[in-house]
C-alpha cells in the first residue's frame, strides 16, 4: 500500500476505507464506486491509476512519499512480521454452496496485494503446516527480481494449524516456538526485548498445564514444580547430560515399551491422570506425546516441539472442505479473479523449522492428539537429507546471544550492577558475604548462558535439508528447503523446555532419518 500511495497523513487516514476500496478496484471495469467523491472526485481508473491516484493524494496533503516534508529519502517500511497470514482473512468459503452457486464471494474480504513491495526492507513470515481449512489458505509471499536486493525475505514453516502459529490455543507450547523465532528475526535488525520475556512465557505455559491437571485433582506420579520456573534456573548441565535432576538418575534407562515405542514410563506415569485430563493432555485414545523416555520426565508439561496441535471442530469450517497445504509449490494468483495460475511464485525463500524434524523423529501426535503426526503437508513430495554444503543464514550461528556482552568493561559492570540491584542481590558492601553476593549470576549472565550455541550443532558437521522427491512434472523451481537453524531466543526456549533428555539432541540419535521420505 505504501508503495502504491505512500504513507497517509492524519487527514488521509480519515479516508482510509475509501482509499483501500479504490486500490482494490483500480482495474475492475464493473466496479460501481459507492464513494465517488471521497477522498476526491474524478478518481482515476484503469491503466496508470496508481501513479495518478498517488499524485492526487499528495497534492491534497493526504499522503506523503518522502520523509522530511517531501525533501528526504523515500518512506519505507523497516519490517513486516506476521504469523500465518491468510488471503481470505478467515471468511468461510463453503465448498458445496459454491458448486450450487449460492455462496457469497469472499473477494471483498481478500488481502489486496500479497507481493512484497521494494519499499519493505525486511519481511518475516511464520507459516503453519497443518492448517487445512480452505478459507485459511496461506498467503505465501514472493520476492520479484526488481526487489531481490531491497527486501530480506524470511519465511519458515512450523508444525501446527493457524492457531498454533502465532497463538490462540490454551496450550501455547507450539505457538511459543514461532514467537521465539520471530523475536530472533526482529532482534537481528535491532529490536530489543525484555530479558525475562522467555522465562515469563514458560512460567505461563507451565501454569496452564498444571491448571489442567489440578482441575481433576490429579495425583501426579512424579514430583513437579508447581511454581513458575525462576529466571535463574539454569538446567544446562542436566539437559546436556540427560540426567533428571529430580529423579537423580539417567532418564529413560528402563521403560516398558508399548506400540511404536510409546509405552509409558516405569510405574505408568499416566496412570494417575483422570480421563478428562488425559483427553486434554494426551488424546481421546490416550496416546503419549512421543517415544520413550519423554513421558516420565515431562508430565504434565509437554516438551519443546511436542505441544498439542489443535484443530477447530466448527461445522461451518467442515463444510468448507479440506485443503492440505503444500510448502514450496504455491503459484501466482490472478489479481482480478483470485484464481490460481500455472506460474510458480518467485523467490519465496521458504525454510523448514527444526521442530518439524524433531516431531517426526520423536513420533509426536497429530491434530487433536488423535494419532501419530505424519506431516501430511510434506507427504509424497519431500524427504529429509543431510548435507555438508555451506549454507548462508540470515542469523549466523556465530551470534551467541542478543545480550550486550560486548560492551566496554566499565559499562558492562554498570549494567550488571544495575540488574543485580533490580534483583535485590547486590549488597554494595565490602565484607566477604556482600562480595560473594555481588558475584552472583545476573539476569544477563543467565540469559547469555541459555542463549549460547548448541554443542550438538557445532559438532555434527552437517545440515538438514528437505529435498523434492515428488513428480518432476509438477516440480517447483525451489526443490530444496533448508532447515532453519535456531537463533539465540529459540535456543533459550529449547534449553528451558527441551525436556530430559533434550528432545533436540535425542532426535539426532534417531536412525533412518537421513533419506526418510515423508
Coordinates of C-alpha atoms in Angstrom, one line a residue:
X1 CA 0.0 0.0 0.0
X2 CA 2.8 2.4 0.9
X3 CA 4.5 1.5 -2.4
X4 CA 1.3 2.5 -4.4
X5 CA 0.1 5.5 -2.5
X6 CA 2.7 6.5 0.1
X7 CA 2.1 7.0 3.8
X8 CA -1.3 8.5 4.5
X9 CA -1.2 11.6 6.7
X10 CA -3.5 12.1 9.7
X11 CA -6.1 13.7 7.5
X12 CA -5.6 11.0 4.9
X13 CA -6.3 8.2 7.5
X14 CA -9.8 9.6 7.8
X15 CA -10.4 8.4 4.3
X16 CA -8.6 5.0 4.7
X17 CA -11.6 2.8 4.0
X18 CA -12.4 4.6 0.7
X19 CA -8.8 4.7 -0.4
X20 CA -8.4 1.0 0.3
X21 CA -11.5 0.2 -1.7
X22 CA -10.3 2.3 -4.6
X23 CA -7.0 0.5 -4.6
X24 CA -8.7 -2.9 -4.8
X25 CA -10.8 -1.9 -7.8
X26 CA -8.5 0.2 -9.9
X27 CA -8.6 -2.3 -12.7
X28 CA -12.1 -3.6 -12.1
X29 CA -14.2 -2.4 -15.1
X30 CA -17.5 -3.4 -13.5
X31 CA -16.9 -1.6 -10.2
X32 CA -19.5 0.9 -9.1
X33 CA -17.9 3.2 -6.6
X34 CA -20.1 3.8 -3.6
X35 CA -18.0 6.8 -2.6
X36 CA -17.4 8.7 -5.9
X37 CA -16.4 12.0 -4.3
X38 CA -14.2 10.6 -1.5
X39 CA -11.4 11.2 -0.9
X40 CA -11.8 13.4 -4.0
X41 CA -13.9 13.4 -7.2
X42 CA -12.9 12.3 -10.7
X43 CA -10.7 9.5 -9.4
X44 CA -8.5 7.7 -12.0
X45 CA -9.2 4.1 -13.0
X46 CA -7.6 1.5 -15.3
X47 CA -4.0 1.6 -16.6
X48 CA -1.8 4.2 -14.8
X49 CA -4.3 4.7 -12.0
X50 CA -1.8 4.0 -9.1
X51 CA 0.6 6.8 -10.2
X52 CA -2.2 9.4 -10.8
X53 CA -4.1 8.4 -7.7
X54 CA -0.9 8.8 -5.6
X55 CA -0.2 12.2 -7.2
X56 CA -3.7 13.5 -6.3
X57 CA -3.4 12.3 -2.7
X58 CA -0.1 14.1 -2.3
X59 CA -1.4 17.3 -3.9
X60 CA -4.2 17.3 -1.3
X61 CA -1.8 16.6 1.6
X62 CA -3.5 13.3 2.2
X63 CA -0.3 11.3 1.7
X64 CA 3.5 11.5 1.7
X65 CA 6.1 9.8 -0.5
X66 CA 9.3 11.2 1.1
X67 CA 10.5 11.9 4.6
X68 CA 11.2 15.4 6.0
X69 CA 8.2 17.1 4.4
X70 CA 9.0 15.6 1.0
X71 CA 12.6 16.6 0.9
X72 CA 14.2 13.5 2.4
X73 CA 14.6 9.8 1.2
X74 CA 11.6 7.6 0.3
X75 CA 9.4 6.4 3.1
X76 CA 10.0 2.7 3.7
X77 CA 8.7 0.0 6.0
X78 CA 11.6 -1.3 8.2
X79 CA 10.0 -4.7 8.8
X80 CA 6.7 -6.6 8.3
X81 CA 6.5 -9.5 10.8
X82 CA 3.4 -11.7 10.6
X83 CA 2.1 -15.1 11.7
X84 CA 0.4 -17.3 9.1
X85 CA -1.2 -14.6 7.0
X86 CA -4.2 -15.9 5.0
X87 CA -5.6 -14.3 1.9
X88 CA -9.3 -14.5 2.8
X89 CA -9.0 -13.2 6.4
X90 CA -10.7 -16.4 7.6
X91 CA -14.1 -15.8 5.9
X92 CA -15.7 -19.2 5.4
X93 CA -15.9 -20.2 1.8
X94 CA -18.3 -23.2 1.9
X95 CA -17.4 -25.5 -1.0
X96 CA -20.8 -27.2 -1.7
X97 CA -22.6 -23.8 -1.7
X98 CA -20.0 -22.6 -4.3
X99 CA -20.9 -25.6 -6.6
X100 CA -24.6 -24.7 -6.2
X101 CA -23.9 -21.0 -7.0
X102 CA -25.3 -19.9 -3.6
X103 CA -22.3 -18.7 -1.8
X104 CA -21.4 -15.1 -1.4
X105 CA -18.0 -14.3 -3.0
X106 CA -15.2 -13.7 -0.5
X107 CA -13.3 -11.4 -2.9
X108 CA -14.4 -8.4 -0.8
X109 CA -12.5 -9.8 2.2
X110 CA -9.3 -10.9 0.5
X111 CA -6.0 -9.1 1.1
X112 CA -5.3 -6.6 -1.7
X113 CA -1.8 -7.5 -2.7
X114 CA 0.4 -10.3 -1.5
X115 CA 3.6 -9.5 -3.5
X116 CA 6.3 -7.8 -1.5
X117 CA 7.0 -4.2 -2.3
X118 CA 10.5 -2.9 -2.8
X119 CA 9.6 -0.4 0.0
X120 CA 9.8 -3.2 2.6
X121 CA 13.3 -3.8 3.9
X122 CA 12.6 -6.9 5.9
X123 CA 9.7 -9.4 5.7
X124 CA 9.3 -12.2 8.3
X125 CA 6.5 -14.8 8.0
X126 CA 5.8 -17.8 10.2
X127 CA 3.6 -20.4 8.3
X128 CA 1.5 -23.3 9.6
X129 CA 2.0 -26.7 8.0
X130 CA -1.2 -28.3 9.4
X131 CA -3.9 -25.7 8.6
X132 CA -6.3 -27.4 6.2
X133 CA -9.3 -25.1 6.1
X134 CA -9.7 -23.6 2.6
X135 CA -10.7 -20.2 3.9
X136 CA -7.3 -20.1 5.7
X137 CA -5.2 -20.8 2.6
X138 CA -1.7 -19.2 3.3
X139 CA -0.6 -16.0 1.7
X140 CA 3.0 -17.1 0.8
X141 CA 5.0 -14.1 -0.2
X142 CA 7.2 -13.8 -3.2
X143 CA 10.2 -11.5 -3.9
X144 CA 10.3 -10.5 -7.6
X145 CA 13.5 -9.7 -9.4
X146 CA 13.2 -6.0 -9.0
X147 CA 13.3 -6.1 -5.2
X148 CA 15.6 -9.1 -4.7
X149 CA 18.3 -6.8 -3.4
X150 CA 16.0 -4.4 -1.5
X151 CA 14.0 -6.9 0.6
X152 CA 15.3 -9.5 3.1
X153 CA 12.5 -12.2 2.9
X154 CA 12.4 -15.0 5.5
X155 CA 9.5 -17.5 5.6
X156 CA 9.6 -20.6 7.8
X157 CA 7.1 -23.5 8.2
X158 CA 6.2 -24.8 11.6
X159 CA 4.1 -27.8 12.8
X160 CA 0.5 -26.9 13.7
X161 CA -2.6 -25.1 12.5
X162 CA -3.4 -21.4 12.2
X163 CA -3.8 -21.1 16.0
X164 CA -0.6 -22.9 16.8
X165 CA 1.5 -20.5 14.8
X166 CA 1.0 -17.1 16.4
X167 CA -1.2 -18.2 19.3
X168 CA -4.8 -18.7 20.1
X169 CA -5.0 -22.0 21.9
X170 CA -4.7 -22.5 25.7
X171 CA -1.7 -24.9 25.1
X172 CA 0.8 -22.4 23.7
X173 CA 3.7 -24.8 23.5
X174 CA 3.9 -24.7 19.7
X175 CA 3.0 -21.0 19.5
X176 CA 5.9 -20.1 21.7
X177 CA 8.3 -21.6 19.2
X178 CA 7.1 -19.4 16.4
X179 CA 7.1 -16.4 18.8
X180 CA 10.7 -17.1 19.8
X181 CA 11.7 -17.4 16.1
X182 CA 10.0 -14.0 15.3
X183 CA 11.8 -12.4 18.3
X184 CA 15.1 -13.6 16.8
X185 CA 14.3 -12.2 13.4
X186 CA 13.4 -8.8 14.9
X187 CA 16.4 -8.8 17.2
X188 CA 18.6 -9.3 14.2
X189 CA 17.6 -5.9 12.9
X190 CA 17.9 -4.1 16.2
X191 CA 14.6 -4.6 18.1
X192 CA 15.2 -5.0 21.8
X193 CA 13.2 -7.4 24.0
X194 CA 12.8 -7.6 27.8
X195 CA 15.4 -10.1 29.1
X196 CA 12.9 -12.1 31.2
X197 CA 10.2 -12.5 28.4
X198 CA 11.1 -16.1 27.5
X199 CA 11.0 -17.1 31.2
X200 CA 7.6 -15.5 31.6
X201 CA 6.3 -17.4 28.6
X202 CA 7.5 -20.6 30.1
X203 CA 6.0 -19.8 33.5
X204 CA 2.7 -19.1 31.9
X205 CA 2.7 -22.3 29.9
X206 CA 3.6 -24.4 33.0
X207 CA 0.8 -22.8 34.9
X208 CA -1.6 -23.8 32.2
X209 CA -0.6 -27.4 32.1
X210 CA -0.7 -27.7 35.9
X211 CA -4.1 -25.9 36.0
X212 CA -5.5 -28.6 33.6
X213 CA -4.1 -31.3 35.8
X214 CA -5.4 -29.8 39.1
X215 CA -8.9 -29.4 37.7
X216 CA -9.1 -33.2 38.0
X217 CA -7.3 -33.3 41.4
X218 CA -4.7 -35.4 39.8
X219 CA -2.0 -37.1 41.9
X220 CA 1.0 -36.9 39.6
X221 CA 3.3 -39.9 39.8
X222 CA 6.4 -37.7 39.9
X223 CA 7.2 -34.6 41.9
X224 CA 6.6 -31.5 39.8
X225 CA 7.4 -27.8 40.5
X226 CA 4.0 -26.0 40.9
X227 CA 5.8 -22.6 41.0
X228 CA 6.9 -20.7 37.9
X229 CA 10.4 -21.6 36.7
X230 CA 12.7 -18.8 38.1
X231 CA 14.8 -16.7 35.7
X232 CA 18.0 -18.0 37.3
X233 CA 17.2 -21.7 37.0
X234 CA 19.9 -22.9 34.6
X235 CA 19.4 -26.5 33.7
X236 CA 22.2 -26.7 31.2
X237 CA 24.2 -29.5 32.9
X238 CA 21.2 -31.7 33.4
X239 CA 19.9 -31.1 29.9
X240 CA 23.2 -31.8 28.2
X241 CA 23.9 -34.9 30.2
X242 CA 20.4 -36.4 30.0
X243 CA 20.1 -36.5 33.8
X244 CA 16.8 -35.9 35.5
X245 CA 17.7 -33.5 38.4
X246 CA 14.6 -34.6 40.3
X247 CA 15.0 -38.3 40.0
X248 CA 18.8 -38.3 40.2
X249 CA 19.2 -40.9 37.5
X250 CA 19.6 -41.3 33.8
X251 CA 16.3 -40.5 32.1
X252 CA 14.7 -43.4 30.2
X253 CA 17.2 -46.0 31.3
X254 CA 14.5 -48.5 31.6
X255 CA 10.9 -48.3 30.4
X256 CA 8.0 -50.6 29.5
X257 CA 7.6 -50.5 25.7
X258 CA 4.3 -50.1 24.1
X259 CA 3.2 -49.7 20.5
X260 CA 5.8 -47.9 18.3
X261 CA 7.9 -47.2 21.4
X262 CA 5.1 -45.2 23.0
X263 CA 4.9 -47.2 26.2
X264 CA 4.6 -45.3 29.4
X265 CA 7.4 -44.9 31.9
X266 CA 8.1 -47.3 34.8
X267 CA 5.1 -47.5 37.1
X268 CA 2.9 -45.9 34.4
X269 CA 3.4 -42.2 34.6
X270 CA 0.0 -41.5 33.1
X271 CA -2.0 -43.9 35.2
X272 CA -2.8 -41.3 37.8
X273 CA -4.4 -38.9 35.4
X274 CA -8.2 -38.6 35.2
X275 CA -9.9 -39.4 31.9
X276 CA -10.7 -35.7 31.3
X277 CA -7.1 -34.7 31.8
X278 CA -5.9 -37.5 29.6
X279 CA -8.2 -36.2 26.9
X280 CA -6.9 -32.7 27.3
X281 CA -3.2 -33.5 27.7
X282 CA -2.9 -36.6 25.5
X283 CA -5.9 -37.6 23.4
X284 CA -9.2 -39.4 23.3
X285 CA -7.1 -42.6 22.5
X286 CA -4.8 -41.8 25.4
X287 CA -1.7 -41.7 23.2
X288 CA 1.5 -40.3 24.6
X289 CA 3.4 -37.2 23.4
X290 CA 6.2 -39.1 21.8
X291 CA 8.6 -42.1 22.1
X292 CA 10.3 -43.0 25.3
X293 CA 11.6 -41.6 27.6
X294 CA 9.9 -38.2 27.5
X295 CA 6.6 -39.1 29.3
X296 CA 8.3 -39.8 32.6
X297 CA 10.1 -36.5 32.9
X298 CA 7.5 -34.2 31.4
X299 CA 4.1 -34.8 33.0
X300 CA 2.1 -32.6 32.8
X301 CA 4.3 -30.2 30.8
X302 CA 4.8 -31.2 27.1
X303 CA 8.4 -30.7 25.9
X304 CA 9.6 -28.5 23.0
X305 CA 8.2 -29.4 19.6
X306 CA 5.7 -31.9 21.2
X307 CA 2.9 -29.5 22.2
X308 CA -0.7 -30.1 21.1
X309 CA -1.6 -29.4 17.5
X310 CA -5.3 -28.4 17.9
X311 CA -7.9 -28.2 15.3
X312 CA -11.3 -26.4 15.3
X313 CA -14.4 -28.7 15.1
X314 CA -16.7 -26.0 13.8
X315 CA -19.3 -27.4 11.5
X316 CA -19.1 -24.3 9.3
X317 CA -15.4 -24.9 8.5
X318 CA -16.0 -28.6 8.0
X319 CA -18.5 -27.6 5.3
X320 CA -15.7 -25.5 3.7
X321 CA -13.8 -28.7 2.8
X322 CA -10.3 -29.8 3.3
X323 CA -7.2 -28.5 1.6
X324 CA -3.7 -29.8 2.6
X325 CA -1.0 -27.1 2.4
X326 CA 2.0 -27.6 0.1
X327 CA 5.2 -25.9 1.0
X328 CA 7.4 -24.8 -1.9
X329 CA 4.7 -25.3 -4.5
X330 CA 2.4 -22.3 -4.4
X331 CA 1.6 -20.5 -7.6
X332 CA 0.7 -16.9 -8.5
X333 CA -2.9 -15.8 -8.3
X334 CA -4.7 -13.8 -11.0
X335 CA -5.2 -10.4 -9.3
X336 CA -8.5 -9.9 -11.0
X337 CA -10.2 -13.2 -10.3
X338 CA -8.2 -14.6 -7.3
X339 CA -7.8 -17.9 -9.2
X340 CA -4.5 -19.8 -9.2
X341 CA -2.4 -19.6 -12.4
X342 CA 0.1 -22.1 -13.7
X343 CA 3.1 -20.0 -12.8
X344 CA 5.0 -20.7 -9.6
X345 CA 5.7 -17.9 -7.1
X346 CA 9.1 -16.3 -7.5
X347 CA 11.9 -16.5 -4.8
X348 CA 9.7 -17.3 -1.8
X349 CA 12.8 -18.3 0.3
X350 CA 10.8 -20.8 2.3
X351 CA 12.6 -22.8 5.1
X352 CA 11.5 -25.6 7.5
X353 CA 11.7 -25.2 11.2
X354 CA 13.7 -27.9 13.0
X355 CA 10.7 -28.7 15.2
X356 CA 9.2 -30.4 12.1
X357 CA 12.1 -33.0 12.0
X358 CA 12.1 -33.4 15.8
X359 CA 8.4 -34.0 16.0
X360 CA 8.7 -36.7 13.3
X361 CA 11.7 -38.3 14.8
X362 CA 10.0 -38.5 18.3
X363 CA 6.7 -39.6 16.9
X364 CA 4.7 -36.7 18.2
X365 CA 1.0 -36.5 17.8
X366 CA -1.1 -35.1 15.1
X367 CA -4.2 -32.8 15.2
X368 CA -6.1 -33.1 18.4
X369 CA -3.7 -35.8 19.5
X370 CA -5.7 -38.5 17.7
X371 CA -2.8 -40.3 16.0
X372 CA 0.9 -40.1 15.2
X373 CA 1.9 -36.9 13.3
X374 CA 2.9 -37.8 9.7
X375 CA 3.4 -34.2 8.4
X376 CA 0.7 -34.6 5.7
X377 CA 1.7 -31.3 4.0
X378 CA 5.1 -32.9 3.1
X379 CA 3.9 -36.4 2.3
X380 CA 4.8 -37.7 -1.1
X381 CA 6.8 -34.7 -2.1
X382 CA 9.7 -34.1 0.3
X383 CA 12.3 -36.2 2.0
X384 CA 15.0 -35.4 4.7
X385 CA 18.6 -35.2 3.7
X386 CA 21.9 -34.4 5.4
X387 CA 24.2 -32.0 3.5
X388 CA 27.7 -30.7 4.1
X389 CA 27.2 -27.8 1.6
X390 CA 27.8 -24.5 3.3
X391 CA 24.6 -22.5 3.6
X392 CA 24.4 -18.8 4.4
X393 CA 21.9 -17.9 7.1
X394 CA 20.3 -14.5 7.8
X395 CA 21.2 -15.0 11.5
X396 CA 24.8 -16.5 11.6
X397 CA 25.5 -19.2 14.1
X398 CA 28.4 -17.0 15.3
X399 CA 25.8 -14.8 17.1
X400 CA 25.8 -16.4 20.5
X401 CA 23.4 -14.1 22.3
X402 CA 21.4 -10.9 21.9
X403 CA 22.6 -9.6 25.3
X404 CA 25.1 -6.7 25.5
X405 CA 28.1 -8.8 26.4
X406 CA 30.4 -7.0 24.1
X407 CA 30.2 -3.6 25.9
X408 CA 33.2 -1.9 27.4
X409 CA 34.0 -3.5 30.8
X410 CA 33.1 -0.4 32.8
X411 CA 29.7 -0.1 31.1
X412 CA 29.1 -3.9 31.3
X413 CA 29.9 -3.7 35.0
X414 CA 27.5 -0.9 35.5
X415 CA 24.8 -2.8 33.6
X416 CA 25.4 -5.9 35.8
X417 CA 25.3 -3.8 38.9
X418 CA 22.0 -2.3 37.9
X419 CA 20.5 -5.7 37.1
X420 CA 21.7 -7.0 40.5
X421 CA 20.1 -4.1 42.3
X422 CA 16.8 -4.8 40.4
X423 CA 17.0 -8.4 41.6
X424 CA 17.9 -7.4 45.1
X425 CA 21.1 -9.4 45.2
X426 CA 23.7 -6.7 45.1
X427 CA 24.7 -5.7 48.6
X428 CA 27.2 -3.0 47.8
X429 CA 29.3 -3.8 50.9
X430 CA 32.9 -4.8 51.2
X431 CA 32.5 -7.7 53.6
X432 CA 33.0 -11.3 52.3
X433 CA 29.3 -12.0 52.2
X434 CA 28.5 -8.9 50.1
X435 CA 31.3 -9.6 47.7
X436 CA 30.1 -13.2 47.2
X437 CA 26.6 -12.0 46.6
X438 CA 27.7 -9.3 44.2
X439 CA 29.4 -12.0 42.1
X440 CA 26.2 -14.0 41.8
X441 CA 24.9 -14.5 38.2
X442 CA 22.9 -11.6 36.9
X443 CA 19.9 -11.9 34.6
X444 CA 22.2 -11.1 31.6
X445 CA 24.7 -13.8 32.7
X446 CA 21.9 -16.3 32.9
X447 CA 20.4 -15.4 29.6
X448 CA 23.8 -15.4 27.8
X449 CA 24.3 -19.0 29.1
X450 CA 20.8 -20.1 27.9
X451 CA 21.2 -18.5 24.5
X452 CA 24.7 -19.8 23.7
X453 CA 25.1 -22.0 20.6
X454 CA 24.2 -25.7 20.9
X455 CA 27.1 -28.0 21.2
X456 CA 25.5 -30.7 19.1
X457 CA 25.1 -28.3 16.1
X458 CA 28.7 -27.3 16.4
X459 CA 30.0 -30.9 16.4
X460 CA 27.8 -32.7 13.9
X461 CA 29.3 -31.1 10.7
X462 CA 26.2 -31.3 8.6
X463 CA 22.9 -29.5 8.0
X464 CA 19.4 -30.9 7.4
X465 CA 17.5 -30.0 4.2
X466 CA 14.3 -31.2 2.7
X467 CA 14.7 -32.5 -0.9
X468 CA 11.9 -32.6 -3.5
X469 CA 11.1 -36.3 -4.3
X470 CA 7.7 -35.8 -5.9
X471 CA 6.8 -35.9 -9.6
X472 CA 9.3 -34.0 -11.7
X473 CA 6.4 -32.9 -13.9
X474 CA 5.0 -30.9 -11.0
X475 CA 8.3 -29.9 -9.5
X476 CA 8.7 -26.4 -8.3
X477 CA 11.7 -24.2 -9.1
X478 CA 12.8 -24.4 -5.5
X479 CA 13.5 -28.1 -4.9
X480 CA 15.4 -27.8 -1.7
X481 CA 14.0 -26.4 1.5
X482 CA 16.7 -25.7 4.1
X483 CA 16.1 -26.4 7.8
X484 CA 16.2 -23.1 9.7
X485 CA 18.9 -23.0 12.4
X486 CA 17.9 -21.9 15.9
X487 CA 18.6 -18.3 16.9
X488 CA 19.5 -17.2 20.5
X489 CA 16.0 -16.8 21.8
X490 CA 15.0 -20.1 20.3
X491 CA 18.0 -21.8 21.9
X492 CA 17.0 -20.3 25.2
X493 CA 13.5 -21.6 24.8
X494 CA 14.8 -25.0 23.9
X495 CA 17.1 -25.2 26.9
X496 CA 14.3 -24.4 29.3
X497 CA 11.6 -26.6 27.7
X498 CA 13.5 -29.3 25.9
X499 CA 12.9 -32.0 28.5
X500 CA 15.2 -34.6 29.8
X501 CA 16.8 -35.9 27.8
X502 CA 16.7 -32.9 25.5
X503 CA 14.4 -33.6 22.6
X504 CA 16.6 -31.8 20.0
X505 CA 19.6 -33.8 20.9
X506 CA 17.6 -37.0 21.1
X507 CA 16.3 -36.5 17.6
X508 CA 19.8 -36.5 16.2
X509 CA 20.2 -40.1 17.5
X510 CA 17.1 -41.5 15.8
X511 CA 18.1 -43.8 13.0
X512 CA 16.9 -43.7 9.3
X513 CA 16.1 -40.0 9.3
X514 CA 18.6 -39.2 6.5
X515 CA 16.8 -40.0 3.3
X516 CA 13.5 -40.5 5.0
X517 CA 10.6 -39.9 2.6
X518 CA 7.6 -38.4 4.3

